[in-house]
PDB file of C-alpha atoms in Angstrom:
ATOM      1  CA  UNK A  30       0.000   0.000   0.000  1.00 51.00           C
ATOM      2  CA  UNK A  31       1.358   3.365  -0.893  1.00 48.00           C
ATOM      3  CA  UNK A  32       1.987   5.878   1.483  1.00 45.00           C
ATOM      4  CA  UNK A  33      -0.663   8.144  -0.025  1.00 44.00           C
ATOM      5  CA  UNK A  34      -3.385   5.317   0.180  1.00 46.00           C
ATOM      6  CA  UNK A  35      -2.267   4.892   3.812  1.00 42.00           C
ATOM      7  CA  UNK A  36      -2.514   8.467   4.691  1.00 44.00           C
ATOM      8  CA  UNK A  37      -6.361   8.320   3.511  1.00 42.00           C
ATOM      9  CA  UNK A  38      -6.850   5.588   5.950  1.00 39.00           C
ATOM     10  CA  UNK A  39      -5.699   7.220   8.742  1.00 40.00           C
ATOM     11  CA  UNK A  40      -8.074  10.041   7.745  1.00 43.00           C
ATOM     12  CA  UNK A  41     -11.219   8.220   7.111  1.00 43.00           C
ATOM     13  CA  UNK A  42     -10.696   6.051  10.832  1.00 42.00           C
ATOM     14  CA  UNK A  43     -10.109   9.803  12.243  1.00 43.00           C
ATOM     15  CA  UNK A  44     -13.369  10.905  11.189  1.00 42.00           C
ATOM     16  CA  UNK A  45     -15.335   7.585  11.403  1.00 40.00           C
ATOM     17  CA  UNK A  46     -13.838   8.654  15.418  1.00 43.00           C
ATOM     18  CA  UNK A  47     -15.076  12.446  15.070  1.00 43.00           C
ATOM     19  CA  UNK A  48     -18.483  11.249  13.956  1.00 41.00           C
ATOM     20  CA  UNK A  49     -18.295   8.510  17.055  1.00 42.00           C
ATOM     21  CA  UNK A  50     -17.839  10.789  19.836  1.00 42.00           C
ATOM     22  CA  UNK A  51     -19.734  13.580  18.391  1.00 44.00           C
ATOM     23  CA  UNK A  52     -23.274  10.839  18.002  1.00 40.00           C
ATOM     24  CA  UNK A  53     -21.854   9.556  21.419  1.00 43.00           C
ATOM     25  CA  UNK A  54     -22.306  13.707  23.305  1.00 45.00           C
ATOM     26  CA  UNK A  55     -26.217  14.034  21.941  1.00 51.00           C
ATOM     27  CA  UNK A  56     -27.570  12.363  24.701  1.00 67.00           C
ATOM     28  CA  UNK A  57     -30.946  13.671  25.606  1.00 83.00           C
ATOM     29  CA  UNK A  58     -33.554  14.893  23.558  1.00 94.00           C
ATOM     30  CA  UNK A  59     -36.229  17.650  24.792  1.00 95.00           C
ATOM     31  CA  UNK A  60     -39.455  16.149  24.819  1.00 92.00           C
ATOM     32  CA  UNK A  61     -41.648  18.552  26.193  1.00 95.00           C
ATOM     33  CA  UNK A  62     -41.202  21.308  29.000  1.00 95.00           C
ATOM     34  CA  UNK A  63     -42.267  21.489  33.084  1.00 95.00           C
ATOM     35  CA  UNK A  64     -44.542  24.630  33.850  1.00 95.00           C
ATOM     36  CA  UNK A  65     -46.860  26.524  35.734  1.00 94.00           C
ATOM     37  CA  UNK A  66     -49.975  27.206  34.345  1.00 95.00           C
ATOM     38  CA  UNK A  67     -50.348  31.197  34.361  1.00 95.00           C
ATOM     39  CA  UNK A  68     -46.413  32.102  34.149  1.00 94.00           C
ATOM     40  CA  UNK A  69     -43.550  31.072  32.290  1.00 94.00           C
ATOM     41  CA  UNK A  70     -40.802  31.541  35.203  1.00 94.00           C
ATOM     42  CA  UNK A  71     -40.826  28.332  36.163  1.00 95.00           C
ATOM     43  CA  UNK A  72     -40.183  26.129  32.839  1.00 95.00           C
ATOM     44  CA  UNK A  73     -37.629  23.659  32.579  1.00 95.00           C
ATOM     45  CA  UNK A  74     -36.738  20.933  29.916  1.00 95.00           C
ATOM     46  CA  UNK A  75     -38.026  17.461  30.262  1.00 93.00           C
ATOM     47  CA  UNK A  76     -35.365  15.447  28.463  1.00 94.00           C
ATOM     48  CA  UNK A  77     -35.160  11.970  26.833  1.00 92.00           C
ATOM     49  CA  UNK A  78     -31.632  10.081  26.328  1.00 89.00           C
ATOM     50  CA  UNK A  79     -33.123   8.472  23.358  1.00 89.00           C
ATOM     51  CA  UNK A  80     -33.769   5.188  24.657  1.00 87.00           C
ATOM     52  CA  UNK A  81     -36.900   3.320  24.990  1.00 86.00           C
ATOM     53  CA  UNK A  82     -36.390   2.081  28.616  1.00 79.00           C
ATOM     54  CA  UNK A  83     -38.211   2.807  31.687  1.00 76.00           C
ATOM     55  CA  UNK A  84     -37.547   5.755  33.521  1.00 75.00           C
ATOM     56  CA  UNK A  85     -35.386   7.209  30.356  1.00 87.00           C
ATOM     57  CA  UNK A  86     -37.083  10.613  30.457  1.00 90.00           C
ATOM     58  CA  UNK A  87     -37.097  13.049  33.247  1.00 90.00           C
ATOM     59  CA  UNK A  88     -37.334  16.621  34.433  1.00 91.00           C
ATOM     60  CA  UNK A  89     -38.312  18.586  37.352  1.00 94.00           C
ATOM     61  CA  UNK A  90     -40.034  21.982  38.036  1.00 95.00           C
ATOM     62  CA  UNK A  91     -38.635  23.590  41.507  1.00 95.00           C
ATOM     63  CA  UNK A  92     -39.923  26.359  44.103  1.00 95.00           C
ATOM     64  CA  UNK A  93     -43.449  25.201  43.972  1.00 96.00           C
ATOM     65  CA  UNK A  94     -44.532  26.929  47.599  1.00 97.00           C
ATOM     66  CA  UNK A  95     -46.812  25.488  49.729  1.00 97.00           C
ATOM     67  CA  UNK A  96     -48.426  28.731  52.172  1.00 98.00           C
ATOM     68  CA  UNK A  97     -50.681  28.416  55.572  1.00 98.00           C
ATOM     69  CA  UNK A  98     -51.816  31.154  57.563  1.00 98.00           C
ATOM     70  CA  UNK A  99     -52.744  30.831  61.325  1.00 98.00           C
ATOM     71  CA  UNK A 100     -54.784  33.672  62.935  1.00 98.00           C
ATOM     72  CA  UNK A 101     -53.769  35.208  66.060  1.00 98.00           C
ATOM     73  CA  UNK A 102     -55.769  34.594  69.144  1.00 98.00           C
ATOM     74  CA  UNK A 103     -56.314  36.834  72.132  1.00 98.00           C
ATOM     75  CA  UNK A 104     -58.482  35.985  75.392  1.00 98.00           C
ATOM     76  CA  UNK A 105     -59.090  37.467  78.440  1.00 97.00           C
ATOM     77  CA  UNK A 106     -61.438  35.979  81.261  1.00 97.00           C
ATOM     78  CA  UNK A 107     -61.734  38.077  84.228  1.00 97.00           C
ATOM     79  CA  UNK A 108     -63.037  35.596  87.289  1.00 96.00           C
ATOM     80  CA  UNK A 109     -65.536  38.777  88.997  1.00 97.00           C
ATOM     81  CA  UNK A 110     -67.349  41.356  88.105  1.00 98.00           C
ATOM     82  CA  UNK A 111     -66.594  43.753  91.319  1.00 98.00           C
ATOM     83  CA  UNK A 112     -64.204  42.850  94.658  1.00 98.00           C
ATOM     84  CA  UNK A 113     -65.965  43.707  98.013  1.00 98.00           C
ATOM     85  CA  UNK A 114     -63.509  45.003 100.410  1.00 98.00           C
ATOM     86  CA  UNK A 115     -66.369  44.846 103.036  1.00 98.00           C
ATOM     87  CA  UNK A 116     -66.503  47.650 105.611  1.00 98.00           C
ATOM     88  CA  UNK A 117     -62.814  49.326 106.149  1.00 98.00           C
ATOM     89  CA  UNK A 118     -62.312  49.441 110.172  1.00 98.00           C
ATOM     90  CA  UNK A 119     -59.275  52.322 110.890  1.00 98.00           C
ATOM     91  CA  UNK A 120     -56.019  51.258 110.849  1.00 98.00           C
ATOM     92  CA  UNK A 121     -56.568  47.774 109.441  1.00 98.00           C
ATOM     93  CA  UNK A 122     -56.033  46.534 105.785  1.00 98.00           C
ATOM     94  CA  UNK A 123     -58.721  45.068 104.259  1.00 98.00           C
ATOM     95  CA  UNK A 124     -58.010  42.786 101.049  1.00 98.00           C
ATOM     96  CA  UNK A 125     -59.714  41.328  98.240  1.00 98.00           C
ATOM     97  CA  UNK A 126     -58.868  39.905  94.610  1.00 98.00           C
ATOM     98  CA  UNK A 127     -59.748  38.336  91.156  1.00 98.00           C
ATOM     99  CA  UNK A 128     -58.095  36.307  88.837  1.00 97.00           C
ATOM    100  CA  UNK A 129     -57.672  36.763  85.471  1.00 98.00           C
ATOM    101  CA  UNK A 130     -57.330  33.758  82.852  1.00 98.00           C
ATOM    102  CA  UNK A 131     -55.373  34.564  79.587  1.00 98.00           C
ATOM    103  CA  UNK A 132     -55.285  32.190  76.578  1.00 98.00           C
ATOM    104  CA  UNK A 133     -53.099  33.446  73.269  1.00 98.00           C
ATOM    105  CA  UNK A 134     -50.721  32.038  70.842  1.00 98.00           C
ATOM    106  CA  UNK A 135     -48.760  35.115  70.388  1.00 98.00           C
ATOM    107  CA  UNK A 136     -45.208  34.240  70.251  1.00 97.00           C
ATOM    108  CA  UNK A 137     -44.048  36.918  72.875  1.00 98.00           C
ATOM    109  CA  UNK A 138     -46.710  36.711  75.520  1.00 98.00           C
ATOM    110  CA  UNK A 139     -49.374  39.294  76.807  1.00 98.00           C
ATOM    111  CA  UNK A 140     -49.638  41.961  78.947  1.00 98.00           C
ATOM    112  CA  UNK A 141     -51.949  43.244  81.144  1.00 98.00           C
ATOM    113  CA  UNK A 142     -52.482  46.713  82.559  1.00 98.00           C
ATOM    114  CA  UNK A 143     -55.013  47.766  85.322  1.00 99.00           C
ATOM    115  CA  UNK A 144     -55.811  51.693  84.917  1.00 98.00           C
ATOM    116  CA  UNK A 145     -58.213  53.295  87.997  1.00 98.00           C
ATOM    117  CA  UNK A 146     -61.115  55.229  86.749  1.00 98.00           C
ATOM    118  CA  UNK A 147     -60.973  57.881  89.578  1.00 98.00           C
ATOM    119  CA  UNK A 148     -57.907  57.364  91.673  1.00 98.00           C
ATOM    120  CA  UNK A 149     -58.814  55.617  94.512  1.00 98.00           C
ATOM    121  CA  UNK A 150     -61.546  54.664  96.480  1.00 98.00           C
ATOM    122  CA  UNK A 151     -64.273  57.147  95.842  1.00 98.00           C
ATOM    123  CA  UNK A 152     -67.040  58.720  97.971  1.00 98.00           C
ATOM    124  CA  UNK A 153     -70.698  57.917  96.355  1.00 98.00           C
ATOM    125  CA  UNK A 154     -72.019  61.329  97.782  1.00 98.00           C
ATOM    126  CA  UNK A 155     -68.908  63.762  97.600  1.00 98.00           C
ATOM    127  CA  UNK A 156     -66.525  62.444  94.745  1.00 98.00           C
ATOM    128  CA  UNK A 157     -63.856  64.931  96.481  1.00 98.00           C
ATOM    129  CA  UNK A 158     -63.183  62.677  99.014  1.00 98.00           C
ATOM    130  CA  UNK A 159     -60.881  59.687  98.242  1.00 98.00           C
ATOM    131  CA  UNK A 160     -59.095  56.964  99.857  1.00 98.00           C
ATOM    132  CA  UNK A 161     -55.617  56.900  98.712  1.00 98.00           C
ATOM    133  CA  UNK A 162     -52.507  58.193  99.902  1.00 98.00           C
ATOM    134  CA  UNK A 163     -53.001  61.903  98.822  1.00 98.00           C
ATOM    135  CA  UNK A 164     -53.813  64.472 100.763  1.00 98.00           C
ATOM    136  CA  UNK A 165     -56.130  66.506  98.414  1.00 97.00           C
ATOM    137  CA  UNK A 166     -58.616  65.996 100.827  1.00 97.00           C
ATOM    138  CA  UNK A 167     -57.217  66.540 103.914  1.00 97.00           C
ATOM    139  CA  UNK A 168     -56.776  62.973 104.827  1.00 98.00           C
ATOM    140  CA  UNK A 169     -54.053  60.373 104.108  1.00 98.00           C
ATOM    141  CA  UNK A 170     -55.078  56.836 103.840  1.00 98.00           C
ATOM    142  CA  UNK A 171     -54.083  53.927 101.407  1.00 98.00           C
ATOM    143  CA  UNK A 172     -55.250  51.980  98.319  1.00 99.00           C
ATOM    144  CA  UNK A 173     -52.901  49.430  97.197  1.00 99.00           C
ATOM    145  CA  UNK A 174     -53.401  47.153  94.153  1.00 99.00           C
ATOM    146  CA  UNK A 175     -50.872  43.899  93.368  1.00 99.00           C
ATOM    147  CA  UNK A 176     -50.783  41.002  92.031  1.00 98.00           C
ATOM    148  CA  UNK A 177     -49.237  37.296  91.783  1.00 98.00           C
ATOM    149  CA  UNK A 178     -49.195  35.372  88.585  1.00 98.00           C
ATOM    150  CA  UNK A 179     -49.875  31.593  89.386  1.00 97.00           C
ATOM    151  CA  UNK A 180     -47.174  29.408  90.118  1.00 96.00           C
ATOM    152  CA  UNK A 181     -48.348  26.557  87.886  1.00 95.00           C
ATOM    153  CA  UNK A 182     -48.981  28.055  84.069  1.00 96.00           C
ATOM    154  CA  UNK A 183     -50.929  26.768  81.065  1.00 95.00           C
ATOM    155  CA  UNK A 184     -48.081  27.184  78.306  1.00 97.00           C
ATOM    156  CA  UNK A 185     -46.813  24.515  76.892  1.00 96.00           C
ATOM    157  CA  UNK A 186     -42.952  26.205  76.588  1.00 97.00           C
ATOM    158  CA  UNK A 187     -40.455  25.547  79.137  1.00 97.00           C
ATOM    159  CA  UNK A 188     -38.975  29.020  78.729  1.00 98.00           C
ATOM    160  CA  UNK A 189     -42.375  30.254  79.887  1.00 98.00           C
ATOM    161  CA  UNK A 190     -42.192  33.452  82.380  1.00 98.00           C
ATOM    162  CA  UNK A 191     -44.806  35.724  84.161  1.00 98.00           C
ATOM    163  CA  UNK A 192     -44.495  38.659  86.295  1.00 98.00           C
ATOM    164  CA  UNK A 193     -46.582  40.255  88.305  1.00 98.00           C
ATOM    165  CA  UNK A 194     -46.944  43.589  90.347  1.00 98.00           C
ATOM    166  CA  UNK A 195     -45.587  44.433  93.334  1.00 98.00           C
ATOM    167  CA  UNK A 196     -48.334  46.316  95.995  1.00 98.00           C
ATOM    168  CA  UNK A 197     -48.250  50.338  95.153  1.00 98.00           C
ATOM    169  CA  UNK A 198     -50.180  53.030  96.237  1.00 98.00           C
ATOM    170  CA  UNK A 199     -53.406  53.998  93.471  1.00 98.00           C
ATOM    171  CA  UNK A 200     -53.962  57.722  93.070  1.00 98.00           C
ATOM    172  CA  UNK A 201     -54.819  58.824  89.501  1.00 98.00           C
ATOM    173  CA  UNK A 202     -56.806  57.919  86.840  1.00 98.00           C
ATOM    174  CA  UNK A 203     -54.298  57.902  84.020  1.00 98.00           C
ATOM    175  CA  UNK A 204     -51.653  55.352  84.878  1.00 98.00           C
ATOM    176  CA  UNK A 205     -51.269  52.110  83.334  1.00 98.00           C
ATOM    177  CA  UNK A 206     -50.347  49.702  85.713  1.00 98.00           C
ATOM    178  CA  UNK A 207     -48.718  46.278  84.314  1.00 98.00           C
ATOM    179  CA  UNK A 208     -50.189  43.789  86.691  1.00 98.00           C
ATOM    180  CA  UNK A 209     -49.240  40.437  84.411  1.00 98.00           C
ATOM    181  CA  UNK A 210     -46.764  40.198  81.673  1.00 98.00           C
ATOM    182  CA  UNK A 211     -45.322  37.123  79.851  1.00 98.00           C
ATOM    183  CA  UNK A 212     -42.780  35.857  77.464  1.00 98.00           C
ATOM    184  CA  UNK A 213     -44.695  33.108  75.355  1.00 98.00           C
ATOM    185  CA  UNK A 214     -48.437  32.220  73.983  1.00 98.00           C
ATOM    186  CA  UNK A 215     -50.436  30.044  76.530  1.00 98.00           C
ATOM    187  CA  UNK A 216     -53.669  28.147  76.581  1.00 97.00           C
ATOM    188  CA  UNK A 217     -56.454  28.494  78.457  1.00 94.00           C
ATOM    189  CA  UNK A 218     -57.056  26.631  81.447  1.00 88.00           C
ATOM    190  CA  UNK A 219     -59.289  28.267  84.724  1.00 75.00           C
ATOM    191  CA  UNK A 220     -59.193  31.530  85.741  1.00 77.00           C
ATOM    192  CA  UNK A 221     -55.901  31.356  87.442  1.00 92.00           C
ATOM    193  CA  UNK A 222     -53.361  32.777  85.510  1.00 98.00           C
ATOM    194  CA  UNK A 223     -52.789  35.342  87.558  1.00 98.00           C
ATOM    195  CA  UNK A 224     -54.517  36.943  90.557  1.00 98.00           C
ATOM    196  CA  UNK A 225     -55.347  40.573  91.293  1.00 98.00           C
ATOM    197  CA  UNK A 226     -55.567  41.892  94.462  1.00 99.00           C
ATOM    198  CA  UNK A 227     -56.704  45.393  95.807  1.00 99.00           C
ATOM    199  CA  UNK A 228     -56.205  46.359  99.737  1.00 98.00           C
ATOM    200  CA  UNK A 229     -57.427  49.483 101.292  1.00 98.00           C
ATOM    201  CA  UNK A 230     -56.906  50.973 105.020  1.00 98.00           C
ATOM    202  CA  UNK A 231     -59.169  53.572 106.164  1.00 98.00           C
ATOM    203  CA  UNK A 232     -58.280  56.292 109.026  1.00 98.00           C
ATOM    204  CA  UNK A 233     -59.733  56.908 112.274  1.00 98.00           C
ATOM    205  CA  UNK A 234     -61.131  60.367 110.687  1.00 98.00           C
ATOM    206  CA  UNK A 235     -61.827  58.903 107.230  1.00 98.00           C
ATOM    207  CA  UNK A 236     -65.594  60.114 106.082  1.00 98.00           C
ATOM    208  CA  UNK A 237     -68.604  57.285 106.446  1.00 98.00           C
ATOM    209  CA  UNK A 238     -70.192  56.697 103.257  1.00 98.00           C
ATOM    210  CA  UNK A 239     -69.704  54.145 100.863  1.00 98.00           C
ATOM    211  CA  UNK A 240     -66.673  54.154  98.530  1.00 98.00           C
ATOM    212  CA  UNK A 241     -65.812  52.818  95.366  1.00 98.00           C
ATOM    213  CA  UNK A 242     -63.567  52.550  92.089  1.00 98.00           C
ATOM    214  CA  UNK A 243     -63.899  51.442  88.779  1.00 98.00           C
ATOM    215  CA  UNK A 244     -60.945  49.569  86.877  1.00 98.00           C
ATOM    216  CA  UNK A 245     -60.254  49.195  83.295  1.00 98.00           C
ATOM    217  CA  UNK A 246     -58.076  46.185  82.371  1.00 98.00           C
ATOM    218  CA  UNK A 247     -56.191  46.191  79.043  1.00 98.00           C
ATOM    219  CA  UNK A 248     -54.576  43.063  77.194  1.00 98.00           C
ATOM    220  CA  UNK A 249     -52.061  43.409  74.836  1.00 98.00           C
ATOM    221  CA  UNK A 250     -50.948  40.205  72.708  1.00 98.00           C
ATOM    222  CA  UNK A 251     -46.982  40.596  71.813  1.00 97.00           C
ATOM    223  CA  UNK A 252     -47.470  38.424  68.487  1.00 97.00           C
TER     224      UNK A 252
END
């Protein structure tokens, strides 16, 4: 064989190889495409490697979300509707209380705030005479409000914390006082959560009459 005809085999095995390894790199084959109906941004190839076997064509379509809502939930469940500190005899505290129940699932607690209406323990017949700790009308006496969150809670977190308010002295009608604050949701159980209690010690020249006080309590969910 001549060194010419030899040179032409060489050629035609090196593109018989060319031709090999090119078929050999068109492996897949679109077939069809992977949407969402409504929007094109989520299309992708579906490919076949041109082989009639099981399983031989695939794609996949990604960042399909999946979405829930929960609502927030806020309860409040107040145990009375008034506290009876019976008749005050000079000198002596006399004491009485509520509870309040709470059930939320906001993720940072509650709180709750107790706010007087008039600023202490209020004359029916001469609204200018108060028991409180002021002096406004002539007289110093006191009018305490506390309270003690329960010892056992209703939330299902161990982190779980409550605080309640230490006794202090009522006398105005503007002050929000936090009586029960918490760090996580809780469910609701009795009224028990946390108790409120109001003490109030009359002098020996405090006015007869009946007395009284209104209070507002505000819950605020933390969510």
């Amino acid at each position: 064989m001549t060194k010419t005809q030899i040179q032409k085999v060489f050629a035609a095995i090196a593109l018989f190889a060319i031709a090999t390894a090119n078929f050999g790199a068109v492996h897949a084959t679109q077939i069809g495409t992977g949407s969402v109906v409504g929007t094109g941004a989520f299309d992708t190839a579906i490919n076949w490697n041109d082989t009639f076997t099981a399983g031989s064509a695939s794609g996949s379509v990604s960042n399909i979300r999946i979405k829930a809502r929960v609502n927030p939930t806020l309860n409040m469940s107040i145990s009375a509707e008034e506290i009876d500190l019976g008749t005050l005899d000079a000198g002596v505290a006399s004491t009485g209380s509520l509870f309040l129940e709470i059930g939320t699932n906001a993720k940072s607690g509650v709180s709750i705030t107790a706010r007087s209406q008039s600023g202490g323990l209020t004359q029916l017949d001469d609204p200018t005479i108060q028991i409180n700790d002021l002096t406004a009308d002539g007289l110093a006496e006191s009018y305490t409000w506390a309270s003690t969150p329960n010892a056992i809670d209703d939330s299902s977190s161990a982190a779980f914390a409550a605080t309640g308010l230490t006794a202090l002295e009522v006398n105005d009608n503007s002050t929000e006082h936090t009586v029960y604050s918490t760090n996580k949701g809780e469910a609701t159980n009795l009224e028990d959560d946390v108790e409120f209690v109001v003490s109030a010690t009359a002098a020996a020249e405090t006015p007869a009459g009946d007395y009284e006080d209104y209070v507002t309590f505000t819950v605020t969910g933390n969510f």
